[in-house]
Short mmCIF file of C-alpha atoms and ligand atoms in Angstrom, two decimals:
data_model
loop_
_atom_site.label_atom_id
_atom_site.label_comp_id
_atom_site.label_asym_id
_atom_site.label_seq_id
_atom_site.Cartn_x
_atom_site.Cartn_y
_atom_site.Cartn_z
CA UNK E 173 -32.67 -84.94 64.93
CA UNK E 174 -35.97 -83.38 64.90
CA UNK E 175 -38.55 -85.72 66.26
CA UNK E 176 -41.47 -85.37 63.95
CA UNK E 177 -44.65 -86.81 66.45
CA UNK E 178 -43.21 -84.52 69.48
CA UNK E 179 -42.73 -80.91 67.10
CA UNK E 180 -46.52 -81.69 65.33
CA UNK E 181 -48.35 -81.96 69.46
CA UNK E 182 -46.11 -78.76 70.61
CA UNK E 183 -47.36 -77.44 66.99
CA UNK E 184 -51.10 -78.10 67.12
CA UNK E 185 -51.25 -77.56 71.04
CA UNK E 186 -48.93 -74.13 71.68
CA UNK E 187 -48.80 -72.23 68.12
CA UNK E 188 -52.13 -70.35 67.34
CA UNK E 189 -53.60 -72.31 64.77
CA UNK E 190 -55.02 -69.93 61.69
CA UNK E 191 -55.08 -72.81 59.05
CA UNK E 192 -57.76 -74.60 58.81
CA UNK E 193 -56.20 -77.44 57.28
CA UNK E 194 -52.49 -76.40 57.28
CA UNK E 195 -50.16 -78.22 55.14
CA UNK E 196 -48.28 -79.55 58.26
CA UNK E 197 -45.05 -79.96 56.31
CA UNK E 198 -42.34 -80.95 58.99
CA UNK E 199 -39.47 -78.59 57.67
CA UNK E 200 -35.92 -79.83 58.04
CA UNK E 201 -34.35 -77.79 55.15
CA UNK E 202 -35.08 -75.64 52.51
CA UNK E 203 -32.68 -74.86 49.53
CA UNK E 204 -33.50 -73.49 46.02
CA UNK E 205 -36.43 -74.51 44.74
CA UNK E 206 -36.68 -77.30 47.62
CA UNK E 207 -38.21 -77.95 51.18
CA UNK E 208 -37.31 -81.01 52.47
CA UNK E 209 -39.65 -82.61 55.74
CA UNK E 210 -37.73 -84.25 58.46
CA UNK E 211 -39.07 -87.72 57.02
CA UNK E 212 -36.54 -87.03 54.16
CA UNK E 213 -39.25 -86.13 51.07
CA UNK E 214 -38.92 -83.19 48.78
CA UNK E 215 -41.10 -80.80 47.80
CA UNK E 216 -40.61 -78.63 44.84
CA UNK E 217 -42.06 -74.56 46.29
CA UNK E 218 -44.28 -73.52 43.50
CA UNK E 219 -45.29 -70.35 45.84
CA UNK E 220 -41.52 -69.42 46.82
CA UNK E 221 -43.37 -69.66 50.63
CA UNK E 222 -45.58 -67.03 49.01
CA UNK E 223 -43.38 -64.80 47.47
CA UNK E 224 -40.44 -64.75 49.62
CA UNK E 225 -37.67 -66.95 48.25
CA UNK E 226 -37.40 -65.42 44.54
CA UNK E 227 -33.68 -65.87 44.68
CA UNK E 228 -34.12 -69.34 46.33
CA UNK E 229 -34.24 -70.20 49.97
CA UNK E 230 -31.07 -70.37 51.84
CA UNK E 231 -29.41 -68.12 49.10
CA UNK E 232 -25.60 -68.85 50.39
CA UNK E 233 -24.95 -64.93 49.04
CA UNK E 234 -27.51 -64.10 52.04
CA UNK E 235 -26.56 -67.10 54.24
CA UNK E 236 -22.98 -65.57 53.84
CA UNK E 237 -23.93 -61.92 54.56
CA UNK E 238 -25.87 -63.26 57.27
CA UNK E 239 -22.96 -65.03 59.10
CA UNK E 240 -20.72 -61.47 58.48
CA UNK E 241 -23.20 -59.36 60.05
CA UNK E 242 -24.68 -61.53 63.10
CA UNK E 243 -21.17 -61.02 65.73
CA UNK E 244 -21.27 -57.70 64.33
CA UNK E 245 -24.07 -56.41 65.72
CA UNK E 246 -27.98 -57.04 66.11
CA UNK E 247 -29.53 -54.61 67.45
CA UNK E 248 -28.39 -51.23 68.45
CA UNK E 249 -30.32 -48.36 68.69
CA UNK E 250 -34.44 -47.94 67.30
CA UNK E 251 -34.85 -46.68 64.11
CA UNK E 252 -33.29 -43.58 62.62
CA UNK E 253 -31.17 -42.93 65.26
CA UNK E 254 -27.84 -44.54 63.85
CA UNK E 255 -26.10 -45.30 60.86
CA UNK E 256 -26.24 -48.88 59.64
CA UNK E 257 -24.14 -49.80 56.83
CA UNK E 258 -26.43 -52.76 55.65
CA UNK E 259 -29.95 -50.64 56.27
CA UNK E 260 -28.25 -47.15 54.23
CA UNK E 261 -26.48 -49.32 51.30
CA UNK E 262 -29.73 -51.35 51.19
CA UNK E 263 -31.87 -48.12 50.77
CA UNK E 264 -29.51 -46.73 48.27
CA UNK E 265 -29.62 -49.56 46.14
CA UNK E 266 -33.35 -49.32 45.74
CA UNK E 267 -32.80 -45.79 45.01
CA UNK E 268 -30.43 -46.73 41.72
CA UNK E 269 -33.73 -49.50 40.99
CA UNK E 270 -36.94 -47.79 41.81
CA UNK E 271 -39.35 -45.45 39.31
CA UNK E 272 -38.71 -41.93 39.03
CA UNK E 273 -37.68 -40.04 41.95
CA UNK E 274 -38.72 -42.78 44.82
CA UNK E 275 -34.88 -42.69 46.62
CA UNK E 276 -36.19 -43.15 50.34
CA UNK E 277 -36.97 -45.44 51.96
CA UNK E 278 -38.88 -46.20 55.59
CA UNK E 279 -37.70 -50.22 56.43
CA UNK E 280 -40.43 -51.83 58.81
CA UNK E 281 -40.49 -55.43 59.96
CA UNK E 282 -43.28 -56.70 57.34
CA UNK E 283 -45.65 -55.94 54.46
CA UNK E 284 -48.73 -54.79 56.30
CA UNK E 285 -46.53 -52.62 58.92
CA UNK E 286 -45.29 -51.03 55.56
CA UNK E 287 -48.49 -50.63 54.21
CA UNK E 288 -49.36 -48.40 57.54
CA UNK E 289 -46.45 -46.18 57.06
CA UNK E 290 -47.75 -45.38 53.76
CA UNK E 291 -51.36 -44.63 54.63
CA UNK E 292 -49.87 -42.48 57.82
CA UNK E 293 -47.99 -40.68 54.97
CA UNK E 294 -50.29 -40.04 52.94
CA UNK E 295 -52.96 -38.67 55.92
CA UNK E 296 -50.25 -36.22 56.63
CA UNK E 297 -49.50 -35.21 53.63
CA UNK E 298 -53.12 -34.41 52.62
CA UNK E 299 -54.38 -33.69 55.73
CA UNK E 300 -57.32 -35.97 54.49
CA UNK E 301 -58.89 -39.08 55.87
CA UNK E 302 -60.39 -41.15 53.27
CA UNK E 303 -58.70 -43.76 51.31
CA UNK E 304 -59.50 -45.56 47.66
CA UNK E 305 -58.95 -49.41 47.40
CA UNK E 306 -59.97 -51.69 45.09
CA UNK E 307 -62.42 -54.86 44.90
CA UNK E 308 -60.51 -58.20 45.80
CA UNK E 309 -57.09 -56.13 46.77
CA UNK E 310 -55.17 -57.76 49.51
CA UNK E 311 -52.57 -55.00 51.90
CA UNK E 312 -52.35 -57.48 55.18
CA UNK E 313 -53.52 -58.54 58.10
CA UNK E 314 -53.24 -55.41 60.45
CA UNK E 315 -56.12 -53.50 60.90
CA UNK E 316 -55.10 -50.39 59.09
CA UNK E 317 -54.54 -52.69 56.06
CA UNK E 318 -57.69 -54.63 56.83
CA UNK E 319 -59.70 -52.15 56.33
CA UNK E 320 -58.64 -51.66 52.71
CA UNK E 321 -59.85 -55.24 52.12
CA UNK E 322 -63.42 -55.50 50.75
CA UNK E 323 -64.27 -58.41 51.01
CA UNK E 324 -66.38 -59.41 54.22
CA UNK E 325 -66.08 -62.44 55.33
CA UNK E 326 -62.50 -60.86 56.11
CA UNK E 327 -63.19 -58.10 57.48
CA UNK E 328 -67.21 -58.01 59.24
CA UNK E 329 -65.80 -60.00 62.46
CA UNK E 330 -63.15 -56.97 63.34
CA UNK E 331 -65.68 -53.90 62.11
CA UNK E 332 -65.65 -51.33 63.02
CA UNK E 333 -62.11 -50.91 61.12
CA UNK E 334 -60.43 -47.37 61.56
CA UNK E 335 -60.68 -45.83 58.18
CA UNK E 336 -63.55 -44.61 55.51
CA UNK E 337 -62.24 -46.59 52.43
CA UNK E 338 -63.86 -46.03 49.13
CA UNK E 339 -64.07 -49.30 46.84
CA UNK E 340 -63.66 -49.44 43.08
CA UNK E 341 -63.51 -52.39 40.67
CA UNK E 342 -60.47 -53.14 39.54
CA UNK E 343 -59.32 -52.17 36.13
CA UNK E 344 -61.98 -50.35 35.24
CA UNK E 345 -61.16 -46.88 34.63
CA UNK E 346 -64.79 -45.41 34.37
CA UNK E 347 -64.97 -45.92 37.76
CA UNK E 348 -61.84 -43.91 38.88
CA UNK E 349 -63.63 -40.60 38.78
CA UNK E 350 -64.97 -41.57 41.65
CA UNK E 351 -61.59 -40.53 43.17
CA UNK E 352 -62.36 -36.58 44.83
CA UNK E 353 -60.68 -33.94 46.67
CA UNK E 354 -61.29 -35.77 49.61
CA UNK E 355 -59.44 -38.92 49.30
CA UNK E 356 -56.10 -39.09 51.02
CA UNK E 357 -54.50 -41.94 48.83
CA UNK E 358 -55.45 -44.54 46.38
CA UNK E 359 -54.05 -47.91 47.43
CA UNK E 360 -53.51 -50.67 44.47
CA UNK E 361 -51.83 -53.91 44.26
CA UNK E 362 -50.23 -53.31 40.14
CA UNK E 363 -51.48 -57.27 40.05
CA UNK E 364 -53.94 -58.36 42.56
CA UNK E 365 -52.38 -61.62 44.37
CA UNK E 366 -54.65 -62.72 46.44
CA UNK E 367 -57.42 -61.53 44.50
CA UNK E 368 -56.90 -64.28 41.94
CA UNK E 369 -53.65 -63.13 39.82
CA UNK E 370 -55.15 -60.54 38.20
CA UNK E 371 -53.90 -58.06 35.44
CA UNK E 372 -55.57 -54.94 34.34
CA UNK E 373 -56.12 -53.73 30.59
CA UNK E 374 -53.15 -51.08 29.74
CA UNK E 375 -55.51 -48.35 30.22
CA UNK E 376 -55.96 -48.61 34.04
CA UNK E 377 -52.58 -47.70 35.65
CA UNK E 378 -51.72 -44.64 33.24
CA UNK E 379 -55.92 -43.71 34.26
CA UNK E 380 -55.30 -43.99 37.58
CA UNK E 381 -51.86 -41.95 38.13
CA UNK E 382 -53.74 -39.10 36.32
CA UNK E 383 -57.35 -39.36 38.58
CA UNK E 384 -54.78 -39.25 41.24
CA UNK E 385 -52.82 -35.63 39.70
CA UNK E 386 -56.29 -34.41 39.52
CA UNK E 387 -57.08 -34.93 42.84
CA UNK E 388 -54.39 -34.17 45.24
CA UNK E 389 -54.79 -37.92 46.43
CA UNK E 390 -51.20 -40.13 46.82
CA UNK E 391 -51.04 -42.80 44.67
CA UNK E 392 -49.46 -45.61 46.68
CA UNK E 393 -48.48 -49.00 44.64
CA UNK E 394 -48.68 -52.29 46.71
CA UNK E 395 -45.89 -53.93 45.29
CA UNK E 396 -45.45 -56.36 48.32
CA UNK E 397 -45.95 -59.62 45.92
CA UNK E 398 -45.02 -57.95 42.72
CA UNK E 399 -41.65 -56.12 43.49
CA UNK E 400 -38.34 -57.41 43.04
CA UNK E 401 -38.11 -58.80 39.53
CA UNK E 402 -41.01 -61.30 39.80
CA UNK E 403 -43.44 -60.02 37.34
CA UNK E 404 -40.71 -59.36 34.72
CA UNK E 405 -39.69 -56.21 35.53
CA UNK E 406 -38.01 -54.91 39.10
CA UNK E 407 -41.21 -53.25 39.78
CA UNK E 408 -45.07 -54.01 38.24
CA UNK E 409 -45.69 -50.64 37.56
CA UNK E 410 -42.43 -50.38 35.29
CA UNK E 411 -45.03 -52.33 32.80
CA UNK E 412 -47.27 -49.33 32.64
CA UNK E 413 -44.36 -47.14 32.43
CA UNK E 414 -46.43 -45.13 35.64
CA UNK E 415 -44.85 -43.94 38.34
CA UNK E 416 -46.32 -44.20 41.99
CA UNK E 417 -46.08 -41.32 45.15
CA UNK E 418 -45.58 -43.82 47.83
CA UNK E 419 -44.49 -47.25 46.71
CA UNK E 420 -44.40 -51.06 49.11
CA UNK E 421 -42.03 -53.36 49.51
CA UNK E 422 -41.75 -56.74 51.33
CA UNK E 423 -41.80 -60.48 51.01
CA UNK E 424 -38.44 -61.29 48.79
CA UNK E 425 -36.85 -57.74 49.97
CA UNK E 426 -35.33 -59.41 53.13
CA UNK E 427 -33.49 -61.94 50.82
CA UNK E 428 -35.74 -64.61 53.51
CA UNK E 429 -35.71 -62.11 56.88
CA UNK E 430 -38.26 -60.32 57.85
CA UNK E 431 -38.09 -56.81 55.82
CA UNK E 432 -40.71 -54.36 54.58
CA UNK E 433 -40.16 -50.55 53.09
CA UNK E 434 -42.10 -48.06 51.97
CA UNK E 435 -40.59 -45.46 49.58
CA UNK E 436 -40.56 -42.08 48.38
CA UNK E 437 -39.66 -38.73 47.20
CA UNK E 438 -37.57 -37.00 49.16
CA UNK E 439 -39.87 -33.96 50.13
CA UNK E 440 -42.59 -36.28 51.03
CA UNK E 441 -40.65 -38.68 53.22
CA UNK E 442 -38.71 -35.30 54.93
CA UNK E 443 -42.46 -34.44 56.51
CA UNK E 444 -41.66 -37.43 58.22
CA UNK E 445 -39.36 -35.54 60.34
CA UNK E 446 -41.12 -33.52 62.67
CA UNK E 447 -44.68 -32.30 63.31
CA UNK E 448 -44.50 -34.43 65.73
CA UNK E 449 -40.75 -35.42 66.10
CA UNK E 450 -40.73 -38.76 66.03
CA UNK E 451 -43.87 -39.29 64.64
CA UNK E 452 -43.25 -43.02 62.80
CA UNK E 453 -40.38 -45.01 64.33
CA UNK E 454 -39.84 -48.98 65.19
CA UNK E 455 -37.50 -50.73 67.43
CA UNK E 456 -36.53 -53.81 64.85
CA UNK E 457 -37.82 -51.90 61.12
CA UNK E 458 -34.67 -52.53 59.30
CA UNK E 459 -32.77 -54.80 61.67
CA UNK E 460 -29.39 -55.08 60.56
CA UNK E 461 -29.18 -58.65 59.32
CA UNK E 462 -32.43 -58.28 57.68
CA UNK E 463 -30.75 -55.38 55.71
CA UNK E 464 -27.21 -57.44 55.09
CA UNK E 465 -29.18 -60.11 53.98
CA UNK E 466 -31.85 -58.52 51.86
CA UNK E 467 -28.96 -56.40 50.36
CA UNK E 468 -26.67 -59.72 49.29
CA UNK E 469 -29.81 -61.20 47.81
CA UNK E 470 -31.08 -57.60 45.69
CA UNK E 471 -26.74 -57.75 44.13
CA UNK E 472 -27.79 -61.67 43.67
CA UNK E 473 -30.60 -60.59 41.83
CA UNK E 474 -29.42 -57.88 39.72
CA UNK E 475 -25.78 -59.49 38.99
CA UNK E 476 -28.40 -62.48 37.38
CA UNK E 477 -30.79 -60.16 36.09
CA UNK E 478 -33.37 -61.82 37.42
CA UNK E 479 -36.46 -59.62 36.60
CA UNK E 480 -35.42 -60.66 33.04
CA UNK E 481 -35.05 -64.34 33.68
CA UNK E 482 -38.78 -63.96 35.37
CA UNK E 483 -40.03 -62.87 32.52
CA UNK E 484 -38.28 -65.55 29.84
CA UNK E 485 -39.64 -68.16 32.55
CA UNK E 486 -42.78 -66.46 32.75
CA UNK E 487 -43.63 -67.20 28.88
CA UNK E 488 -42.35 -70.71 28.63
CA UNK E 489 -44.50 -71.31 31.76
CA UNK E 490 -47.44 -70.22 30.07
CA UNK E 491 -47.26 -71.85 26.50
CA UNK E 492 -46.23 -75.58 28.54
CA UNK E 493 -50.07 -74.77 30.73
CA UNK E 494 -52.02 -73.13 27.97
CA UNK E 495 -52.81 -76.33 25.81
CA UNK E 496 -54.56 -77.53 29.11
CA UNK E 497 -57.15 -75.19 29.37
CA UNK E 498 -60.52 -76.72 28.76
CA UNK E 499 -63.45 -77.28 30.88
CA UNK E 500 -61.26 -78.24 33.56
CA UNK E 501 -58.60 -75.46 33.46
CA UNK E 502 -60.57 -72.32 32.30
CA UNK E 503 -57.52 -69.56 31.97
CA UNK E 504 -54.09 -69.33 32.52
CA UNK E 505 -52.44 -65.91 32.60
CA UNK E 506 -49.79 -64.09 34.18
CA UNK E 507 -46.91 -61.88 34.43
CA UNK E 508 -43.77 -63.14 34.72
CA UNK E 509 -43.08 -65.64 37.30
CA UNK E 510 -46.51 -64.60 38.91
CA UNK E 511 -49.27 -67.20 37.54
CA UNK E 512 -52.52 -67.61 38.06
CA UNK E 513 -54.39 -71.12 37.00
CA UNK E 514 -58.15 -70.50 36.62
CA UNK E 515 -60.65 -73.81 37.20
CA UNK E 516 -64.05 -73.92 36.62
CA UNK E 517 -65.20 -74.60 40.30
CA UNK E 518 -63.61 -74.04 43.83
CA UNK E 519 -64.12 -77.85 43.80
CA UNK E 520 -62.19 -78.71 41.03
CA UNK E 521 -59.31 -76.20 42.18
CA UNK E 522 -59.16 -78.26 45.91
CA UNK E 523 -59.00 -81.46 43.91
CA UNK E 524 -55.83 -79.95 42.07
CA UNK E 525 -53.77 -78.36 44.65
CA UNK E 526 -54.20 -81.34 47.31
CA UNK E 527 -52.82 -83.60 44.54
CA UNK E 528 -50.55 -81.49 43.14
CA UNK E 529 -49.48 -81.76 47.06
CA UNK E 530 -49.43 -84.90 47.26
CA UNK E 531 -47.27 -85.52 44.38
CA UNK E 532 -44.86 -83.11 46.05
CA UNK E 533 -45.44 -79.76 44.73
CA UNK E 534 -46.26 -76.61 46.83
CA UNK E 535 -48.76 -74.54 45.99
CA UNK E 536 -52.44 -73.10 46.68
CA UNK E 537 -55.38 -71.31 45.76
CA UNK E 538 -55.55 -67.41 46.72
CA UNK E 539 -57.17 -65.95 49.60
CA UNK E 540 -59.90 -64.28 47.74
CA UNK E 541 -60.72 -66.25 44.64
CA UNK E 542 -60.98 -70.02 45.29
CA UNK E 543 -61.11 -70.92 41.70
CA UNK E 544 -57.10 -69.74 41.07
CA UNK E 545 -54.29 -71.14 42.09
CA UNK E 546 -51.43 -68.64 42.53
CA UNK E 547 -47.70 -69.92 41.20
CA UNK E 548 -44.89 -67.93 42.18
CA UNK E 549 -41.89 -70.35 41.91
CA UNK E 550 -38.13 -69.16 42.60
CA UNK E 551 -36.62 -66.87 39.70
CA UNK E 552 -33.95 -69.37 39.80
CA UNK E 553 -35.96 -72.42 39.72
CA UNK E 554 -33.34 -74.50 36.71
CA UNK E 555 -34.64 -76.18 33.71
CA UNK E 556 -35.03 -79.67 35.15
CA UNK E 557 -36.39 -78.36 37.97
CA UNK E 558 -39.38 -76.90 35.66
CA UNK E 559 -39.57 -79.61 33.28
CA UNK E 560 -40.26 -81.41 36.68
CA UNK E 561 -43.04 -79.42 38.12
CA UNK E 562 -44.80 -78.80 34.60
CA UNK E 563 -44.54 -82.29 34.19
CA UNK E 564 -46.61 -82.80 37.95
CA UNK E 565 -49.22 -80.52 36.91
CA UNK E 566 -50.04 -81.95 33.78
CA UNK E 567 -50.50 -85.29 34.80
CA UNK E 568 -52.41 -83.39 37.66
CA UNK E 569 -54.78 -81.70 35.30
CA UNK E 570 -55.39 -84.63 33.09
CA UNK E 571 -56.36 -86.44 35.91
CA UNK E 572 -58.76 -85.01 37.66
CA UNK E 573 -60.35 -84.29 34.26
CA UNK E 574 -60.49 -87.57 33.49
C1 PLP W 684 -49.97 -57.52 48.05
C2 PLP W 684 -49.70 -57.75 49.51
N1 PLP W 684 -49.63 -56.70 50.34
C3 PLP W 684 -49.37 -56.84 51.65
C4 PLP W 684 -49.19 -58.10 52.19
C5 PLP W 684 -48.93 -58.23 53.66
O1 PLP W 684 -47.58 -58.57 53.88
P1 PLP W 684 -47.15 -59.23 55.26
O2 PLP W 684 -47.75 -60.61 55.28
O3 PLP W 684 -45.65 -59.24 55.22
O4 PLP W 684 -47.67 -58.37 56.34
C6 PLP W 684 -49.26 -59.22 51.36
C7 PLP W 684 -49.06 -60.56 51.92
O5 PLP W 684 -49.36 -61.57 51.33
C8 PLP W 684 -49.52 -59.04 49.99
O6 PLP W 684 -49.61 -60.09 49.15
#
């Protein structure tokens, strides 16, 4: 029995504290769509603990591969140096799903250590040193990936940051031939998350992969919150029917564990190789019950075609929250199960999501763009369980416009 008072002192006196106001949710359990607190309430995950638990937490498909592979082994050698049946089936399988030629893969621990891979990738590849990001994008926390974040109260405190990134506005293809000879890799999230769920006209991608062929310069798609079925299709860019050099994967890939890739063509990853040897390894990248389990939950999702379940979701979600939009609730868009609730002040979005909270629903407004709330729910989240949490918000929204 976990003794609430005692975990919450231990909590706020010996964990580094990087919420300002964190939710403090006591966790005892988490299944589904659900997070239970040790006081015995529910609370329906509207964010899927940001983007994680598409197939539902505790997935027993990837509780069960979990138990099979833990007395097998942990840990055995660092990266690349042995065969792993979970990490090599794993990487095959997003082989059979990924865009074009992308069939290898580099498994880190996380998104942002991911994200590095790909911008050491690209450097060697090119041989050049500048990178292209985009206004309000969002790669991590690292300081590789920081420095493709543009906006400044982020990133002034740590400058300055170790790269000379370029920054465009996003979705606007005039401003993409900006992108020279000199630029290493362009860096874009297919949706910007944290930037406020934001989708660009379908002109942008298809004008970006070809400012990129003119160039020289990789074109590497952050798919970190948008891979894996969420958006309605296994990957974002599938959408735009473009294909990326370099693309990145976390969040839901570890079925719950800790798992990021990045992936490629074969010919690019091989310069990987040597020159130095051993240039990019990792002791834990692609741990082998983060591979078993990420693996049981990618068959979950594909045996339930979930991509395709996001995106029937995806539409009911937004015809139930359209009628609400009003002076209160400005827009409502998305893509698939990745929504993005618009309010008319920073204010008014606070007043929502702490209510929405306290009414037991999980959920919050992006990093950078405090009007939007971000909804990612499970791709399994069942019928009642939405009639339930469209039911929350509506009451929500009507009253704090009342
Ligand atoms: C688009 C995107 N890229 C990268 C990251 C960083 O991933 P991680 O937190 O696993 O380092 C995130 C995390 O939210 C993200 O949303």
């Amino acid at each position: 029995m976990i003794d609430r008072q005692r975990v919450t002192e231990l909590f706020e006196k010996h964990v580094c504290q990087t919420s300002p106001a964190p939710l403090g949710i006591v966790v005892d359990r988490a299944v589904g769509s659900w997070i239970w607190d040790v006081d015995g309430r529910a609370y329906l995950d509207l964010l899927s603990g940001i983007g994680v638990a598409g197939i539902g937490h505790c997935n027993p498909a990837v509780v069960a591969a979990i138990v099979d592979q833990a007395p097998r082994y942990l840990h055995s050698l660092v990266y690349g140096e042995s065969v792993q049946a979970p990490q090599v089936e794993l990487a095959g399988m997003i082989a059979d799903l990924a865009p074009g030629d992308l069939s290898v893969s580099f498994f880190a621990n996380s998104g942002t250590e991911a994200i590095e891979g790909a911008l050491k990738l690209a450097r060697k590849h090119t041989r050049r040193s500048k990178f292209v990001a985009f206004r309000g994008g969002y790669h991590g926390d690292t300081t590789g990936s920081l420095a493709l974040c543009d906006n400044l109260v982020y990133r002034t405190p740590f400058e300055p940051l170790q790269f000379e990134v370029d920054f465009l506005p996003f979705g606007d293809v005039a401003a993409l031939a900006g992108i020279d000879e000199t630029v290493a890799a362009v860096i874009v999230e297919p949706i910007q998350g944290e930037g406020g769920v934001r989708i660009p006209g379908d002109e942008f991608h298809p004008a970006l992969r070809a400012a990129c062929d003119r160039s020289g310069a990789l074109l590497i798609h952050d798919e970190v919150m948008t891979g894996l079925g969420r958006t309605g299709q296994w990957f974002a860019s599938q959408h735009w029917g473009v294909c990326p050099d370099v693309m990145v994967l976390a969040k839901a890939l570890g079925g719950g564990l800790p798992l990021g890739a990045f992936v490629s063509r074969p010919e690019l990853m091989r310069e990987l190789s040597d020159d130095p040897p051993l240039c990019h390894v990792t002791t834990f990248g692609g741990h082998p019950l983060s591979c078993a389990a990420g693996l049981a939950g990618l068959r979950f999702a594909t045996a339930r075609a979930l991509p395709h379940r996001a995106e029937r979701q995806g539409r009911l979600w937004l015809d139930r929250l359209r009628p609400y939009v009003g002076d209160v609730l400005v827009e409502v868009r998305g893509r698939g199960m990745l929504l993005g609730l618009e309010f008319a002040t920073a204010d008014l979005t606070a007043r929502f999501a702490s209510e929405a909270f306290a009414r037991g629903l999980i959920l919050n407004w992006t990093l950078h763009r405090d009007t939007v709330v971000r909804l990612a729910p499970p791709l399994v989240m069942t019928e009642q369980e939405t009639d339930q949490a469209l039911g929350i918000i509506g009451e929500v929204l009507l009253s704090i416009a009342g």
